[in-house]
Coordinates of C-alpha atoms in Angstrom, one line a residue:
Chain B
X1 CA -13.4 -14.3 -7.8
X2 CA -13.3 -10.7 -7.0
X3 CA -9.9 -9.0 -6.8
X4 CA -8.0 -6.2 -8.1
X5 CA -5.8 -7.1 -11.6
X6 CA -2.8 -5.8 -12.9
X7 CA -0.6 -5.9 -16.0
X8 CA 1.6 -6.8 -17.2
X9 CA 3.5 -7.8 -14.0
X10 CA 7.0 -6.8 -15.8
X11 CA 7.7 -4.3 -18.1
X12 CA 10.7 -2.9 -19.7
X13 CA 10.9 0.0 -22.0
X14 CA 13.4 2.5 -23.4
X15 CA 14.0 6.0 -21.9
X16 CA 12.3 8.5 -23.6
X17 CA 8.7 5.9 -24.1
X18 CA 5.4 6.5 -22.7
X19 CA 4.1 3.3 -21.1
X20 CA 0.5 2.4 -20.0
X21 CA -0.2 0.1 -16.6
X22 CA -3.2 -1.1 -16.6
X23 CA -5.4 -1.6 -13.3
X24 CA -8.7 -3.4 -13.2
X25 CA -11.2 -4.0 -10.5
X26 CA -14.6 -6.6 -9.5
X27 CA -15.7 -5.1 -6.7
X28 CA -17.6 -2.3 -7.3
X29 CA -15.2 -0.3 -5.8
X30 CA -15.9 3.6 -6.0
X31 CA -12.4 4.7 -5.5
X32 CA -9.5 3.8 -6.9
X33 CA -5.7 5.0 -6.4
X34 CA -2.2 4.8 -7.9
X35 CA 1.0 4.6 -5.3
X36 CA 4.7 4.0 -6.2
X37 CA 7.0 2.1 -4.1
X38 CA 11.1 3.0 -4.4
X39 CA 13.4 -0.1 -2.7
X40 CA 13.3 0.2 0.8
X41 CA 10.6 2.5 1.2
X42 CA 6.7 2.5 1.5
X43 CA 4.4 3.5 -0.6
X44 CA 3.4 7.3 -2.1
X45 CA 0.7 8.4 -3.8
X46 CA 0.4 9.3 -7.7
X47 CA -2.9 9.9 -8.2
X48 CA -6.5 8.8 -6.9
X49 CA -9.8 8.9 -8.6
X50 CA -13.3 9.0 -6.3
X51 CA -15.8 8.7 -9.5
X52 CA -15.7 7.6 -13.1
X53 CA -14.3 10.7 -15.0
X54 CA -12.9 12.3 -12.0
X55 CA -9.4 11.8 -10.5
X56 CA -7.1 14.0 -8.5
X57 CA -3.0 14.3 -8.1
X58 CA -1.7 12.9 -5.4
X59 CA 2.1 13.6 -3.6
X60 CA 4.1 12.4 -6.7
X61 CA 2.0 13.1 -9.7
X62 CA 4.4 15.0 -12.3
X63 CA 5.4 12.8 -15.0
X64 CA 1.6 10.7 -14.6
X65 CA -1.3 10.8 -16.3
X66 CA -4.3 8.5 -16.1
X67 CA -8.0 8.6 -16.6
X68 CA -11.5 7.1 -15.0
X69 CA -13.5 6.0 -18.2
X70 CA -15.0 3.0 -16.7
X71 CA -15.8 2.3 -12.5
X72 CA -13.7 -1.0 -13.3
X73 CA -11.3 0.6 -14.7
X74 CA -8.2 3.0 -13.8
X75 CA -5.3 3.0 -16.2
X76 CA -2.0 4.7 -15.4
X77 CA 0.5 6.3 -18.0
X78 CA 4.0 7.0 -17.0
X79 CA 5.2 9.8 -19.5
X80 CA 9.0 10.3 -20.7
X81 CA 8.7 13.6 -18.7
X82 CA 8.6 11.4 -15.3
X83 CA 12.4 11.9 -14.6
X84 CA 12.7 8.1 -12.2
X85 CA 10.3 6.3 -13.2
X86 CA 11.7 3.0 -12.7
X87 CA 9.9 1.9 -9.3
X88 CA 7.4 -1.0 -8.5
X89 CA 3.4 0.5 -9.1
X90 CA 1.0 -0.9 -6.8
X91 CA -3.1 0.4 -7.8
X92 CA -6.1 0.0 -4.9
X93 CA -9.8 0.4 -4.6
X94 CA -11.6 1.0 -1.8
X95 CA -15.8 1.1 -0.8
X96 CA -17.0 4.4 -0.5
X97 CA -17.7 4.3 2.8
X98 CA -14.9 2.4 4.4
X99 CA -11.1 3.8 5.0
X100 CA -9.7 0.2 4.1
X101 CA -7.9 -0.5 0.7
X102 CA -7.4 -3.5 -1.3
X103 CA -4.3 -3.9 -3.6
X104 CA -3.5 -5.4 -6.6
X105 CA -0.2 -7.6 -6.9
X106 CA 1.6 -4.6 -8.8
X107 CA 3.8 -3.9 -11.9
X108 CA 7.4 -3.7 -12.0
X109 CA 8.6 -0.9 -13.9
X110 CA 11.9 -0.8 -15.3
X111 CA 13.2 1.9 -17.6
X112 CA 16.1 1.8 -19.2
Chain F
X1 CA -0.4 15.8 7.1
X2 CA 0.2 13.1 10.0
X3 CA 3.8 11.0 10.2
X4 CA 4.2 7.8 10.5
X5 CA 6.8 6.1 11.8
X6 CA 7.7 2.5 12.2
X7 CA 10.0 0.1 14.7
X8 CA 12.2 -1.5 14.3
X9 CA 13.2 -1.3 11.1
X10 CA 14.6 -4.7 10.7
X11 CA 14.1 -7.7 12.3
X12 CA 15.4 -11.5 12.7
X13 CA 13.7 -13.9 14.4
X14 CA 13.8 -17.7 14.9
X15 CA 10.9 -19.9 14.3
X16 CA 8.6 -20.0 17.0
X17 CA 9.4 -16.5 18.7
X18 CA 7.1 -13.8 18.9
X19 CA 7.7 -10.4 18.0
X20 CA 5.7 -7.1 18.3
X21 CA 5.9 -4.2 15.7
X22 CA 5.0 -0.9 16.0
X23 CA 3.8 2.1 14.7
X24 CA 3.5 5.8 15.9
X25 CA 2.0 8.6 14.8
X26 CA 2.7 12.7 14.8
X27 CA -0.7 12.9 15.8
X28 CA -4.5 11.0 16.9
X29 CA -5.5 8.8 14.2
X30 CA -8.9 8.1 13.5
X31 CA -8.5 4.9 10.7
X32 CA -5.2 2.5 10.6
X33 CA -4.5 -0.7 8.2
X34 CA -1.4 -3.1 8.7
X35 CA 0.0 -5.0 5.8
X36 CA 1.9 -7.5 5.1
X37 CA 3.9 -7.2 1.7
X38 CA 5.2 -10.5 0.9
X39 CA 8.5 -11.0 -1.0
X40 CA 6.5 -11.3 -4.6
X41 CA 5.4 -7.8 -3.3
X42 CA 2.0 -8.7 -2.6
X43 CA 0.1 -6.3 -0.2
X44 CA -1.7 -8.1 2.1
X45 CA -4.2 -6.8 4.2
X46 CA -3.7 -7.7 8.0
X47 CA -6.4 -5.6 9.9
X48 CA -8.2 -2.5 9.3
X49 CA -7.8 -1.0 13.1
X50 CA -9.0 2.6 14.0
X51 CA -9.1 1.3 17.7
X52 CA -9.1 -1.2 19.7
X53 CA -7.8 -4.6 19.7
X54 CA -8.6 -7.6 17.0
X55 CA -7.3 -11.4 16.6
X56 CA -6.6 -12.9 13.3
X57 CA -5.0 -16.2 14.1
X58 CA -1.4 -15.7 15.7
X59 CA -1.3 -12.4 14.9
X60 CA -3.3 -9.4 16.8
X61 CA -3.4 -5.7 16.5
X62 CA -4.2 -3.1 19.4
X63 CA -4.7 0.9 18.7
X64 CA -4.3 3.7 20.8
X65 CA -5.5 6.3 18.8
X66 CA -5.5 8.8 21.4
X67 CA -1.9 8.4 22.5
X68 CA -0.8 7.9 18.5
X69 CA 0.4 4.5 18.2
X70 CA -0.8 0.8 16.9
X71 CA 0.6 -2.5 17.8
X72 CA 1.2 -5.5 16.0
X73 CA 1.4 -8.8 17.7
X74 CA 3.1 -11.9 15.6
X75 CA 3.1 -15.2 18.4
X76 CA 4.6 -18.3 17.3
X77 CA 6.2 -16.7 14.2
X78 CA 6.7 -18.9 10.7
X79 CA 9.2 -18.6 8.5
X80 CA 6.3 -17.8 6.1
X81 CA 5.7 -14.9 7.8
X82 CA 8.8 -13.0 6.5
X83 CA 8.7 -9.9 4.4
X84 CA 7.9 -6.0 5.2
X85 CA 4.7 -5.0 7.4
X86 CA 3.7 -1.5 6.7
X87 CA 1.2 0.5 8.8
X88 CA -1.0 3.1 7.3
X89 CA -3.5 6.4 7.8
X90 CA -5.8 7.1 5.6
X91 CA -6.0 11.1 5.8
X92 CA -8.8 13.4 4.5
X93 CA -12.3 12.4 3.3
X94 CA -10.4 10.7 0.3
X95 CA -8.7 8.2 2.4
X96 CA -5.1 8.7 0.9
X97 CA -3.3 5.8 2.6
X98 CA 0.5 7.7 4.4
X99 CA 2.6 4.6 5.0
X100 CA 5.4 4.2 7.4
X101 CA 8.3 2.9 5.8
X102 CA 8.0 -0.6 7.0
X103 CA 9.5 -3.1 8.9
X104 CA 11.4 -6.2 7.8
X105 CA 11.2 -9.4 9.2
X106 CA 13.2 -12.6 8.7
X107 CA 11.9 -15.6 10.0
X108 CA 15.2 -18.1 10.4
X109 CA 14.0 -22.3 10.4

C-alpha cells in the first residue's frame, strides 16, 4: 500500500525537550514538506525539501530543524527554542511534476 | 504571495441538502486542491482543480481561475461528510501549498 506514515500519532513531552516526528513515504515522491495546523486555522508551512540532502524554510521555521537523508524519508525536530510548539504537524509529498500533495494522518503535539 | 479566503466559515446542514463552498483568491491561480480534513484530522484529497469543472460522486468542483475563485459542490450531503474543507494554491516552482482557513460543516441526521 503506498501512503505517507507518521509517528507517533500522540506525543507529549516537557517544556524545555527537543522532540523528533518522524515522516515516511512509498511513493517515490521527490518532494516532501512540513506544515503546522493551530485550532481553527489551516495549515502553514515549516519547512520543505525538493531533493535528498536539500531542504528549505518555509513561513514558520524558527524553532525547526529537519533533514533529507533518505528520498523516503523527512524527519522533523521541534527544538525547545520553538516558543508554541504545541500544534497538530501534518508532513506531504508530492511528484515532481505535479502541484498536488498527499498527506499523512499527522502528529499531535503537546508540550507541556 | 496570493490570499486565500474561504466562505462560509461555518456551516449546518441537514441530511440530504446540498451546500456549495467557496473559495477566492487575491489573485489568478494557476493550480488549486480542496480537502476534506476529517475530524481524526485526516487530510483528504478531494480534487486537484487549476480549472475547469470535475465530478467525484456527489461532490463536484468548478475553477475560474481567471476571475479568482473555485467552487465546491456537496449534493445530497451525509452526515459523514462533516468536518473542515480547506482550499489551497500551490505558489512558486516549489508548490508550497497557502491554505484558506477552512470551512466547517456539520451534517445533522
Amino acid at each position: 500500500d503506498g501512503g505517507i506514515t507518521q509517528s507517533p500519532k500522540y506525543l507529549f513531552r516537557k517544556e524545555g525537550q527537543n522532540v523528533t516526528l518522524s515522516c515516511e513515504q512509498n511513493l517515490n515522491h521527490d518532494a516532501m514538506y512540513w506544515y503546522r495546523q493551530d485550532p481553527g486555522q489551516g495549515l502553514r508551512l515549516i519547512y520543505y525539501s525538493q531533493i535528498v540532502n536539500d531542504f528549505q524554510k518555509g513561513d514558520i521555521a524558527e524553532g525547526y530543524s529537519v533533514s533529507r537523508e533518505k528520498k523516503e524519508s523527512f524527519p522533523l525536530t521541534v527544538t525547545s527554542a520553538q516558543k508554541n510548539p504545541t500544534a497538530f504537524y501534518l508532513c506531504a509529498s508530492r511528484r515532481g511534476l505535479s502541484y498536488e500533495q498527499y498527506f499523512g494522518p499527522g502528529t499531535r503535539l503537546t508540550v507541556t | 504571495g496570493i490570499q486565500v479566503e474561504q466562505s462560509p466559515p461555518d456551516l449546518i446542514l441537514q441530511e440530504g441538502a446540498n451546500s456549495t463552498l467557496r473559495c477566492n483568491f487575491s489573485d489568478s491561480v494557476n493550480n488549486l486542491q480542496w480537502f476534506h480534513q476529517n475530524p481524526w484530522g485526516q487530510l483528504i484529497n478531494l480534487f486537484y482543480i487549476p480549472s475547469g469543472t470535475k465530478q467525484n460522486g456527489r461532490l463536484s468542483a468548478t475553477t475560474v481561475a481567471t476571475e479568482r475563485y473555485s467552487l465546491l459542490y456537496i449534493s445530497s450531503s451525509q452526515t459523514t461528510d462533516s468536518g473542515v474543507y480547506f482550499c489551497a494554491h500551490g505558489q512558486g516552482s516549489q508548490g508550497n501549498l497557502i491554505f484558506g482557513k477552512g470551512t466547517k460543516l456539520s451534517v445533522k441526521p
